[in-house]
Amino acid sequence: MRIFDAHVHIIDPCFPLIENQGYIPDPFTWEDYYTRMKHWDLAGGAVVSGSFQGYDQQYLKKSLQILGDRFVGVTQLPVNTTDEEILSLNEAGIKAVRFNVKRGGPGVLAHLETFAHRIYDLAGWHVDLYIESKNLPEIECTLKTLPAVTIDHLGLTESGFDTLLNLVTHGVKVKATGFGRVNMDLARALQAIVHVNPDALMFGTDLPSTRAPRPFRDTDIKLIQETLGEELAEKVFYSNAVEWYLKKELK
């Protein structure tokens, strides 16, 4: 089973970290990541900036240079970032902007709509939301107008999950990540999403699982395989994410 890891954090101690809500993570380098994933057929992934990395792009550029062109970046940016800066980041392999509502509060969504359209029109980027599903109803109408959206960690909560499924019917993608963070029946959630749209769900390890009640386990992969079966699992582990992040239509 090939895996495109749609959600991993690289925490390089060579670059500064920002304390968030009293938390600073331990290092988790690309060497640590490869060691942890050595038993799996890793075929690429998305390196996601955490709240503790702020707007730093240098750690992300370095990580992508080391990991290679099968990996892309999901960064955090201020809304006044210039077009030239965005296009330069695009050349470096960055393909999305993250809005971390879970750690930053609803205020981070103040410019969501305008920024989402701008980055998509300019560079084809999507927006990545770290948000609890219980908060989705209040922005549902806005999200339906955006050109490209992903939601992390299955939306985290049972409350609001119906809204998440409704957004999936409108083209929103969902990451099957952070199982140790999620407060719902995982198998039922996976089945419900692929039933609505088998192209919507994308697996990620969420390594090193910062602040999660429990870290990623290899059994999380087995849960997806056993719940969805071979054909759907292949889409979730590989082809859905490759088409989304690398813009490659698989034959």
mmCIF file with all atom_site columns, N, CA, C and O in Angstrom, residues 20-21 51 55 76 98-112 128-132 135 138-139 211:
data_model
loop_
_atom_site.group_PDB
_atom_site.id
_atom_site.type_symbol
_atom_site.label_atom_id
_atom_site.label_alt_id
_atom_site.label_comp_id
_atom_site.label_asym_id
_atom_site.label_entity_id
_atom_site.label_seq_id
_atom_site.pdbx_PDB_ins_code
_atom_site.Cartn_x
_atom_site.Cartn_y
_atom_site.Cartn_z
_atom_site.occupancy
_atom_site.B_iso_or_equiv
_atom_site.pdbx_formal_charge
_atom_site.auth_seq_id
_atom_site.auth_comp_id
_atom_site.auth_asym_id
_atom_site.auth_atom_id
_atom_site.pdbx_PDB_model_num
ATOM 1   N N  . ASN A 1 20  ? 3.031   28.468 21.993 1.00 0.00 ? 20  ASN A N  1
ATOM 2   C CA . ASN A 1 20  ? 1.606   28.646 21.747 1.00 0.00 ? 20  ASN A CA 1
ATOM 3   C C  . ASN A 1 20  ? 0.822   28.021 22.884 1.00 0.00 ? 20  ASN A C  1
ATOM 4   O O  . ASN A 1 20  ? 0.935   26.825 23.143 1.00 0.00 ? 20  ASN A O  1
ATOM 5   N N  . GLN A 1 21  ? 0.047   28.849 23.580 1.00 0.00 ? 21  GLN A N  1
ATOM 6   C CA . GLN A 1 21  ? -0.747  28.375 24.717 1.00 0.00 ? 21  GLN A CA 1
ATOM 7   C C  . GLN A 1 21  ? 0.115   27.586 25.702 1.00 0.00 ? 21  GLN A C  1
ATOM 8   O O  . GLN A 1 21  ? -0.274  26.546 26.234 1.00 0.00 ? 21  GLN A O  1
ATOM 9   N N  . SER A 1 51  ? 1.111   25.883 14.739 1.00 0.00 ? 51  SER A N  1
ATOM 10  C CA . SER A 1 51  ? 0.969   27.186 15.384 1.00 0.00 ? 51  SER A CA 1
ATOM 11  C C  . SER A 1 51  ? 2.291   27.669 15.958 1.00 0.00 ? 51  SER A C  1
ATOM 12  O O  . SER A 1 51  ? 2.573   28.873 15.973 1.00 0.00 ? 51  SER A O  1
ATOM 13  N N  . TYR A 1 55  ? 4.928   32.343 11.045 1.00 0.00 ? 55  TYR A N  1
ATOM 14  C CA . TYR A 1 55  ? 5.032   32.608 9.610  1.00 0.00 ? 55  TYR A CA 1
ATOM 15  C C  . TYR A 1 55  ? 6.402   32.238 9.036  1.00 0.00 ? 55  TYR A C  1
ATOM 16  O O  . TYR A 1 55  ? 6.752   32.658 7.936  1.00 0.00 ? 55  TYR A O  1
ATOM 17  N N  . GLN A 1 76  ? 1.582   28.967 6.821  1.00 0.00 ? 76  GLN A N  1
ATOM 18  C CA . GLN A 1 76  ? 0.771   30.029 7.403  1.00 0.00 ? 76  GLN A CA 1
ATOM 19  C C  . GLN A 1 76  ? 1.330   31.350 6.896  1.00 0.00 ? 76  GLN A C  1
ATOM 20  O O  . GLN A 1 76  ? 2.557   31.533 6.866  1.00 0.00 ? 76  GLN A O  1
ATOM 21  N N  . ARG A 1 98  ? -2.710  27.531 5.689  1.00 0.00 ? 98  ARG A N  1
ATOM 22  C CA . ARG A 1 98  ? -3.456  26.963 6.798  1.00 0.00 ? 98  ARG A CA 1
ATOM 23  C C  . ARG A 1 98  ? -4.057  28.051 7.681  1.00 0.00 ? 98  ARG A C  1
ATOM 24  O O  . ARG A 1 98  ? -3.384  29.018 8.030  1.00 0.00 ? 98  ARG A O  1
ATOM 25  N N  . PHE A 1 99  ? -5.318  27.853 8.054  1.00 0.00 ? 99  PHE A N  1
ATOM 26  C CA . PHE A 1 99  ? -6.002  28.703 9.017  1.00 0.00 ? 99  PHE A CA 1
ATOM 27  C C  . PHE A 1 99  ? -6.233  27.866 10.274 1.00 0.00 ? 99  PHE A C  1
ATOM 28  O O  . PHE A 1 99  ? -7.061  26.956 10.270 1.00 0.00 ? 99  PHE A O  1
ATOM 29  N N  . ASN A 1 100 ? -5.491  28.180 11.330 1.00 0.00 ? 100 ASN A N  1
ATOM 30  C CA . ASN A 1 100 ? -5.505  27.361 12.535 1.00 0.00 ? 100 ASN A CA 1
ATOM 31  C C  . ASN A 1 100 ? -6.499  27.941 13.537 1.00 0.00 ? 100 ASN A C  1
ATOM 32  O O  . ASN A 1 100 ? -6.143  28.662 14.471 1.00 0.00 ? 100 ASN A O  1
ATOM 33  N N  . VAL A 1 101 ? -7.756  27.609 13.349 1.00 0.00 ? 101 VAL A N  1
ATOM 34  C CA . VAL A 1 101 ? -8.821  28.111 14.215 1.00 0.00 ? 101 VAL A CA 1
ATOM 35  C C  . VAL A 1 101 ? -8.756  27.448 15.590 1.00 0.00 ? 101 VAL A C  1
ATOM 36  O O  . VAL A 1 101 ? -9.023  28.070 16.620 1.00 0.00 ? 101 VAL A O  1
ATOM 37  N N  . LYS A 1 102 ? -8.382  26.182 15.625 1.00 0.00 ? 102 LYS A N  1
ATOM 38  C CA . LYS A 1 102 ? -8.309  25.431 16.879 1.00 0.00 ? 102 LYS A CA 1
ATOM 39  C C  . LYS A 1 102 ? -7.359  26.093 17.876 1.00 0.00 ? 102 LYS A C  1
ATOM 40  O O  . LYS A 1 102 ? -7.660  26.190 19.061 1.00 0.00 ? 102 LYS A O  1
ATOM 41  N N  . ARG A 1 103 ? -6.216  26.566 17.382 1.00 0.00 ? 103 ARG A N  1
ATOM 42  C CA . ARG A 1 103 ? -5.218  27.152 18.272 1.00 0.00 ? 103 ARG A CA 1
ATOM 43  C C  . ARG A 1 103 ? -5.267  28.674 18.299 1.00 0.00 ? 103 ARG A C  1
ATOM 44  O O  . ARG A 1 103 ? -4.836  29.295 19.267 1.00 0.00 ? 103 ARG A O  1
ATOM 45  N N  . GLY A 1 104 ? -5.789  29.296 17.233 1.00 0.00 ? 104 GLY A N  1
ATOM 46  C CA . GLY A 1 104 ? -5.750  30.747 17.148 1.00 0.00 ? 104 GLY A CA 1
ATOM 47  C C  . GLY A 1 104 ? -7.069  31.447 17.376 1.00 0.00 ? 104 GLY A C  1
ATOM 48  O O  . GLY A 1 104 ? -7.110  32.675 17.462 1.00 0.00 ? 104 GLY A O  1
ATOM 49  N N  . GLY A 1 105 ? -8.161  30.670 17.427 1.00 0.00 ? 105 GLY A N  1
ATOM 50  C CA . GLY A 1 105 ? -9.477  31.267 17.636 1.00 0.00 ? 105 GLY A CA 1
ATOM 51  C C  . GLY A 1 105 ? -10.116 31.719 16.338 1.00 0.00 ? 105 GLY A C  1
ATOM 52  O O  . GLY A 1 105 ? -9.476  31.774 15.285 1.00 0.00 ? 105 GLY A O  1
ATOM 53  N N  . PRO A 1 106 ? -11.408 32.070 16.368 1.00 0.00 ? 106 PRO A N  1
ATOM 54  C CA . PRO A 1 106 ? -12.148 32.414 15.154 1.00 0.00 ? 106 PRO A CA 1
ATOM 55  C C  . PRO A 1 106 ? -11.640 33.665 14.461 1.00 0.00 ? 106 PRO A C  1
ATOM 56  O O  . PRO A 1 106 ? -11.921 33.877 13.266 1.00 0.00 ? 106 PRO A O  1
ATOM 57  N N  . GLY A 1 107 ? -10.885 34.492 15.154 1.00 0.00 ? 107 GLY A N  1
ATOM 58  C CA . GLY A 1 107 ? -10.363 35.709 14.537 1.00 0.00 ? 107 GLY A CA 1
ATOM 59  C C  . GLY A 1 107 ? -9.458  35.458 13.349 1.00 0.00 ? 107 GLY A C  1
ATOM 60  O O  . GLY A 1 107 ? -9.318  36.332 12.482 1.00 0.00 ? 107 GLY A O  1
ATOM 61  N N  . VAL A 1 108 ? -8.845  34.264 13.293 1.00 0.00 ? 108 VAL A N  1
ATOM 62  C CA . VAL A 1 108 ? -7.948  33.971 12.164 1.00 0.00 ? 108 VAL A CA 1
ATOM 63  C C  . VAL A 1 108 ? -8.708  33.850 10.847 1.00 0.00 ? 108 VAL A C  1
ATOM 64  O O  . VAL A 1 108 ? -8.103  33.881 9.774  1.00 0.00 ? 108 VAL A O  1
ATOM 65  N N  . LEU A 1 109 ? -10.047 33.747 10.930 1.00 0.00 ? 109 LEU A N  1
ATOM 66  C CA . LEU A 1 109 ? -10.863 33.604 9.723  1.00 0.00 ? 109 LEU A CA 1
ATOM 67  C C  . LEU A 1 109 ? -11.320 34.945 9.152  1.00 0.00 ? 109 LEU A C  1
ATOM 68  O O  . LEU A 1 109 ? -12.052 34.970 8.160  1.00 0.00 ? 109 LEU A O  1
ATOM 69  N N  . ALA A 1 110 ? -10.859 36.054 9.731  1.00 0.00 ? 110 ALA A N  1
ATOM 70  C CA . ALA A 1 110 ? -11.353 37.371 9.325  1.00 0.00 ? 110 ALA A CA 1
ATOM 71  C C  . ALA A 1 110 ? -11.195 37.631 7.830  1.00 0.00 ? 110 ALA A C  1
ATOM 72  O O  . ALA A 1 110 ? -12.065 38.247 7.207  1.00 0.00 ? 110 ALA A O  1
ATOM 73  N N  . HIS A 1 111 ? -10.116 37.146 7.241  1.00 0.00 ? 111 HIS A N  1
ATOM 74  C CA . HIS A 1 111 ? -9.849  37.393 5.821  1.00 0.00 ? 111 HIS A CA 1
ATOM 75  C C  . HIS A 1 111 ? -9.894  36.100 4.999  1.00 0.00 ? 111 HIS A C  1
ATOM 76  O O  . HIS A 1 111 ? -9.324  36.045 3.902  1.00 0.00 ? 111 HIS A O  1
ATOM 77  N N  . LEU A 1 112 ? -10.553 35.079 5.535  1.00 0.00 ? 112 LEU A N  1
ATOM 78  C CA . LEU A 1 112 ? -10.572 33.775 4.872  1.00 0.00 ? 112 LEU A CA 1
ATOM 79  C C  . LEU A 1 112 ? -11.059 33.864 3.428  1.00 0.00 ? 112 LEU A C  1
ATOM 80  O O  . LEU A 1 112 ? -10.404 33.374 2.501  1.00 0.00 ? 112 LEU A O  1
ATOM 81  N N  . ASP A 1 128 ? -6.396  25.280 4.073  1.00 0.00 ? 128 ASP A N  1
ATOM 82  C CA . ASP A 1 128 ? -6.452  24.137 4.973  1.00 0.00 ? 128 ASP A CA 1
ATOM 83  C C  . ASP A 1 128 ? -6.956  24.645 6.317  1.00 0.00 ? 128 ASP A C  1
ATOM 84  O O  . ASP A 1 128 ? -6.381  25.578 6.889  1.00 0.00 ? 128 ASP A O  1
ATOM 85  N N  . LEU A 1 129 ? -8.016  24.043 6.829  1.00 0.00 ? 129 LEU A N  1
ATOM 86  C CA . LEU A 1 129 ? -8.630  24.502 8.071  1.00 0.00 ? 129 LEU A CA 1
ATOM 87  C C  . LEU A 1 129 ? -8.422  23.491 9.194  1.00 0.00 ? 129 LEU A C  1
ATOM 88  O O  . LEU A 1 129 ? -8.803  22.323 9.068  1.00 0.00 ? 129 LEU A O  1
ATOM 89  N N  . TYR A 1 130 ? -7.813  23.963 10.279 1.00 0.00 ? 130 TYR A N  1
ATOM 90  C CA . TYR A 1 130 ? -7.773  23.187 11.512 1.00 0.00 ? 130 TYR A CA 1
ATOM 91  C C  . TYR A 1 130 ? -8.885  23.757 12.383 1.00 0.00 ? 130 TYR A C  1
ATOM 92  O O  . TYR A 1 130 ? -8.722  24.771 13.056 1.00 0.00 ? 130 TYR A O  1
ATOM 93  N N  . ILE A 1 131 ? -10.031 23.087 12.351 1.00 0.00 ? 131 ILE A N  1
ATOM 94  C CA . ILE A 1 131 ? -11.239 23.616 12.966 1.00 0.00 ? 131 ILE A CA 1
ATOM 95  C C  . ILE A 1 131 ? -12.101 22.465 13.448 1.00 0.00 ? 131 ILE A C  1
ATOM 96  O O  . ILE A 1 131 ? -12.093 21.373 12.846 1.00 0.00 ? 131 ILE A O  1
ATOM 97  N N  . GLU A 1 132 ? -12.813 22.682 14.515 1.00 0.00 ? 132 GLU A N  1
ATOM 98  C CA . GLU A 1 132 ? -13.746 21.668 14.992 1.00 0.00 ? 132 GLU A CA 1
ATOM 99  C C  . GLU A 1 132 ? -15.049 21.754 14.201 1.00 0.00 ? 132 GLU A C  1
ATOM 100 O O  . GLU A 1 132 ? -15.550 22.852 13.925 1.00 0.00 ? 132 GLU A O  1
ATOM 101 N N  . ASN A 1 135 ? -17.920 24.124 14.881 1.00 0.00 ? 135 ASN A N  1
ATOM 102 C CA . ASN A 1 135 ? -17.834 25.526 14.477 1.00 0.00 ? 135 ASN A CA 1
ATOM 103 C C  . ASN A 1 135 ? -18.086 25.737 12.985 1.00 0.00 ? 135 ASN A C  1
ATOM 104 O O  . ASN A 1 135 ? -18.058 26.880 12.515 1.00 0.00 ? 135 ASN A O  1
ATOM 105 N N  . GLU A 1 138 ? -21.453 27.986 11.314 1.00 0.00 ? 138 GLU A N  1
ATOM 106 C CA . GLU A 1 138 ? -21.438 29.449 11.208 1.00 0.00 ? 138 GLU A CA 1
ATOM 107 C C  . GLU A 1 138 ? -20.657 29.952 10.002 1.00 0.00 ? 138 GLU A C  1
ATOM 108 O O  . GLU A 1 138 ? -20.817 31.111 9.608  1.00 0.00 ? 138 GLU A O  1
ATOM 109 N N  . ILE A 1 139 ? -19.807 29.105 9.397  1.00 0.00 ? 139 ILE A N  1
ATOM 110 C CA . ILE A 1 139 ? -19.073 29.530 8.194  1.00 0.00 ? 139 ILE A CA 1
ATOM 111 C C  . ILE A 1 139 ? -19.386 28.651 6.986  1.00 0.00 ? 139 ILE A C  1
ATOM 112 O O  . ILE A 1 139 ? -18.719 28.728 5.964  1.00 0.00 ? 139 ILE A O  1
ATOM 113 N N  . ARG A 1 211 ? 0.670   17.506 20.966 1.00 0.00 ? 211 ARG A N  1
ATOM 114 C CA . ARG A 1 211 ? -0.460  17.806 21.855 1.00 0.00 ? 211 ARG A CA 1
ATOM 115 C C  . ARG A 1 211 ? -1.628  16.834 21.743 1.00 0.00 ? 211 ARG A C  1
ATOM 116 O O  . ARG A 1 211 ? -2.669  17.035 22.366 1.00 0.00 ? 211 ARG A O  1
#
